[in-house]
PDB file of C-alpha atoms in Angstrom:
ATOM      1  CA  MET E  13      17.170 -18.794  -1.468  1.00 41.00           C
ATOM      2  CA  ASP E  14      16.483 -16.089  -4.998  1.00 42.00           C
ATOM      3  CA  LYS E  15      14.280 -13.435  -2.895  1.00 44.00           C
ATOM      4  CA  ARG E  16      11.142 -13.957  -5.286  1.00 44.00           C
ATOM      5  CA  LEU E  17      10.871 -17.491  -4.315  1.00 41.00           C
ATOM      6  CA  ALA E  18      11.270 -16.688  -0.880  1.00 41.00           C
ATOM      7  CA  ILE E  19       8.098 -14.062  -1.335  1.00 41.00           C
ATOM      8  CA  GLU E  20       6.358 -17.423  -2.903  1.00 44.00           C
ATOM      9  CA  PHE E  21       7.387 -19.603  -0.935  1.00 43.00           C
ATOM     10  CA  TYR E  22       6.097 -16.895   2.123  1.00 46.00           C
ATOM     11  CA  ASP E  23       2.884 -15.853   0.037  1.00 48.00           C
ATOM     12  CA  TYR E  24       4.808 -12.481   1.209  1.00 50.00           C
ATOM     13  CA  ASP E  25       3.371  -9.461  -1.203  1.00 59.00           C
ATOM     14  CA  ASN E  26       5.649  -6.043   0.476  1.00 61.00           C
ATOM     15  CA  TYR E  27       7.801  -6.128  -2.019  1.00 70.00           C
ATOM     16  CA  SER E  28      10.815  -2.856  -1.922  1.00 79.00           C
ATOM     17  CA  PHE E  29      10.228   0.014  -4.215  1.00 80.00           C
ATOM     18  CA  LYS E  30      12.056   2.604  -6.315  1.00 84.00           C
ATOM     19  CA  VAL E  31      11.530   5.860  -6.693  1.00 84.00           C
ATOM     20  CA  LYS E  32      12.493   8.943  -8.630  1.00 86.00           C
ATOM     21  CA  LEU E  33      10.988  12.205  -8.109  1.00 81.00           C
ATOM     22  CA  ASP E  34      12.721  13.895 -10.530  1.00 76.00           C
ATOM     23  CA  TYR E  35      10.730  12.156 -13.390  1.00 76.00           C
ATOM     24  CA  THR E  36       8.634  14.545 -14.504  1.00 80.00           C
ATOM     25  CA  ASN E  37       9.728  17.521 -12.733  1.00 82.00           C
ATOM     26  CA  LYS E  38      13.591  17.784 -12.677  1.00 81.00           C
ATOM     27  CA  GLU E  39      14.614  19.642  -9.929  1.00 83.00           C
ATOM     28  CA  GLN E  40      12.292  17.916  -7.398  1.00 83.00           C
ATOM     29  CA  LYS E  41      14.134  16.030  -4.824  1.00 83.00           C
ATOM     30  CA  TYR E  42      13.635  14.726  -1.040  1.00 82.00           C
ATOM     31  CA  ASN E  43      16.512  15.907   1.292  1.00 83.00           C
ATOM     32  CA  GLY E  44      19.220  16.055  -1.748  1.00 82.00           C
ATOM     33  CA  MET E  45      17.594  12.414  -3.612  1.00 83.00           C
ATOM     34  CA  THR E  46      16.249  12.593  -6.642  1.00 83.00           C
ATOM     35  CA  GLU E  47      16.661   8.704  -6.372  1.00 86.00           C
ATOM     36  CA  LEU E  48      15.033   6.952  -3.078  1.00 86.00           C
ATOM     37  CA  HIS E  49      15.269   3.156  -2.618  1.00 85.00           C
ATOM     38  CA  LEU E  50      11.742   2.059  -0.770  1.00 85.00           C
ATOM     39  CA  ASN E  51      12.884  -1.130   1.291  1.00 83.00           C
ATOM     40  CA  THR E  52      10.843  -3.466   3.171  1.00 79.00           C
ATOM     41  CA  THR E  53      12.245  -5.478   6.256  1.00 71.00           C
ATOM     42  CA  PHE E  54      10.765  -9.124   4.701  1.00 67.00           C
ATOM     43  CA  TYR E  55      13.805 -10.813   6.256  1.00 70.00           C
ATOM     44  CA  ASP E  56      13.925  -9.026   9.127  1.00 74.00           C
ATOM     45  CA  ASP E  57      11.551  -9.256  12.295  1.00 75.00           C
ATOM     46  CA  THR E  58      12.455  -5.993  14.379  1.00 77.00           C
ATOM     47  CA  GLY E  59      12.787  -4.561  11.569  1.00 73.00           C
ATOM     48  CA  ILE E  60      15.638  -2.152  12.322  1.00 81.00           C
ATOM     49  CA  ARG E  61      18.757  -4.203  10.408  1.00 85.00           C
ATOM     50  CA  GLU E  62      19.757  -2.099   7.781  1.00 84.00           C
ATOM     51  CA  HIS E  63      19.640   1.516   9.761  1.00 83.00           C
ATOM     52  CA  LEU E  64      21.040   0.066  12.032  1.00 89.00           C
ATOM     53  CA  ILE E  65      24.067  -0.698  10.139  1.00 90.00           C
ATOM     54  CA  TYR E  66      24.280   2.256   8.392  1.00 90.00           C
ATOM     55  CA  ASP E  67      24.534   3.673  12.336  1.00 92.00           C
ATOM     56  CA  ILE E  68      26.980   1.990  13.085  1.00 95.00           C
ATOM     57  CA  TYR E  69      29.608   2.404   9.492  1.00 94.00           C
ATOM     58  CA  ASN E  70      28.495   6.168   9.866  1.00 93.00           C
ATOM     59  CA  ARG E  71      30.324   5.570  13.464  1.00 95.00           C
ATOM     60  CA  MET E  72      33.197   4.638  12.330  1.00 96.00           C
ATOM     61  CA  GLY E  73      33.641   6.392   9.751  1.00 95.00           C
ATOM     62  CA  ILE E  74      32.685   4.112   6.843  1.00 92.00           C
ATOM     63  CA  GLU E  75      30.660   7.520   4.499  1.00 88.00           C
ATOM     64  CA  THR E  76      27.698   5.808   3.927  1.00 89.00           C
ATOM     65  CA  GLN E  77      24.022   6.536   1.378  1.00 88.00           C
ATOM     66  CA  GLN E  78      21.793   8.939   3.138  1.00 87.00           C
ATOM     67  CA  TYR E  79      18.915   6.493   4.866  1.00 88.00           C
ATOM     68  CA  TYR E  80      15.779   7.305   7.115  1.00 87.00           C
ATOM     69  CA  PHE E  81      12.475   5.108   8.817  1.00 87.00           C
ATOM     70  CA  GLY E  82       9.769   5.870   7.395  1.00 86.00           C
ATOM     71  CA  HIS E  83       6.266   3.956   7.218  1.00 86.00           C
ATOM     72  CA  LEU E  84       4.313   2.914   3.324  1.00 83.00           C
ATOM     73  CA  TYR E  85       1.152   4.044   2.510  1.00 84.00           C
ATOM     74  CA  ILE E  86      -0.188   2.963  -1.368  1.00 79.00           C
ATOM     75  CA  GLY E  87      -3.453   5.322  -0.657  1.00 84.00           C
ATOM     76  CA  ASN E  88      -5.455   3.353   2.213  1.00 85.00           C
ATOM     77  CA  MET E  89      -3.511   0.778   2.257  1.00 82.00           C
ATOM     78  CA  ASP E  90      -0.493   0.402   5.000  1.00 83.00           C
ATOM     79  CA  ARG E  91       2.617  -1.588   3.639  1.00 78.00           C
ATOM     80  CA  GLY E  92       4.338  -1.220   7.119  1.00 80.00           C
ATOM     81  CA  LEU E  93       8.306  -0.099   8.340  1.00 82.00           C
ATOM     82  CA  ILE E  94      10.106   1.242   5.888  1.00 84.00           C
ATOM     83  CA  THR E  95      13.678   1.834   5.151  1.00 85.00           C
ATOM     84  CA  ILE E  96      14.007   4.822   2.608  1.00 87.00           C
ATOM     85  CA  VAL E  97      17.578   5.005   0.856  1.00 88.00           C
ATOM     86  CA  GLU E  98      19.432   7.114  -0.941  1.00 88.00           C
ATOM     87  CA  VAL E  99      20.448   4.982  -4.886  1.00 86.00           C
ATOM     88  CA  LEU E 100      24.550   4.865  -5.942  1.00 84.00           C
ATOM     89  CA  ASN E 101      23.790   6.593  -8.719  1.00 82.00           C
ATOM     90  CA  GLN E 102      25.968   8.976 -10.990  1.00 82.00           C
ATOM     91  CA  GLU E 103      24.913  11.631  -9.058  1.00 79.00           C
ATOM     92  CA  TYR E 104      26.020  10.425  -5.778  1.00 80.00           C
ATOM     93  CA  ILE E 105      29.482   9.167  -6.741  1.00 81.00           C
ATOM     94  CA  GLN E 106      29.714  13.102  -8.000  1.00 82.00           C
ATOM     95  CA  ASP E 107      28.805  15.142  -5.133  1.00 80.00           C
ATOM     96  CA  LYS E 108      30.169  12.181  -2.855  1.00 76.00           C
ATOM     97  CA  TYR E 109      33.528  12.110  -4.643  1.00 76.00           C
TER      98      TYR E 109
END
């Protein structure tokens, strides 16, 4: 099912976001990252599925992006639990490989 259609079908308005931290300041980073995905837990009622799979991969010796739990507020609106994930971009590839 197309996620956009699922969002319309379930009347869900918690979208994921991609954030560029170095848009105006090229030196601005969060834990060494210049881009982040803020992933909502649309298909995951537990809110931990994505975080758990990254943890399992790391324990198996499979390298993954950096990931964190977060709680997102936009203005005064509580957007809920999110997973903050490092974007796989050219900078990530150069740092890791």
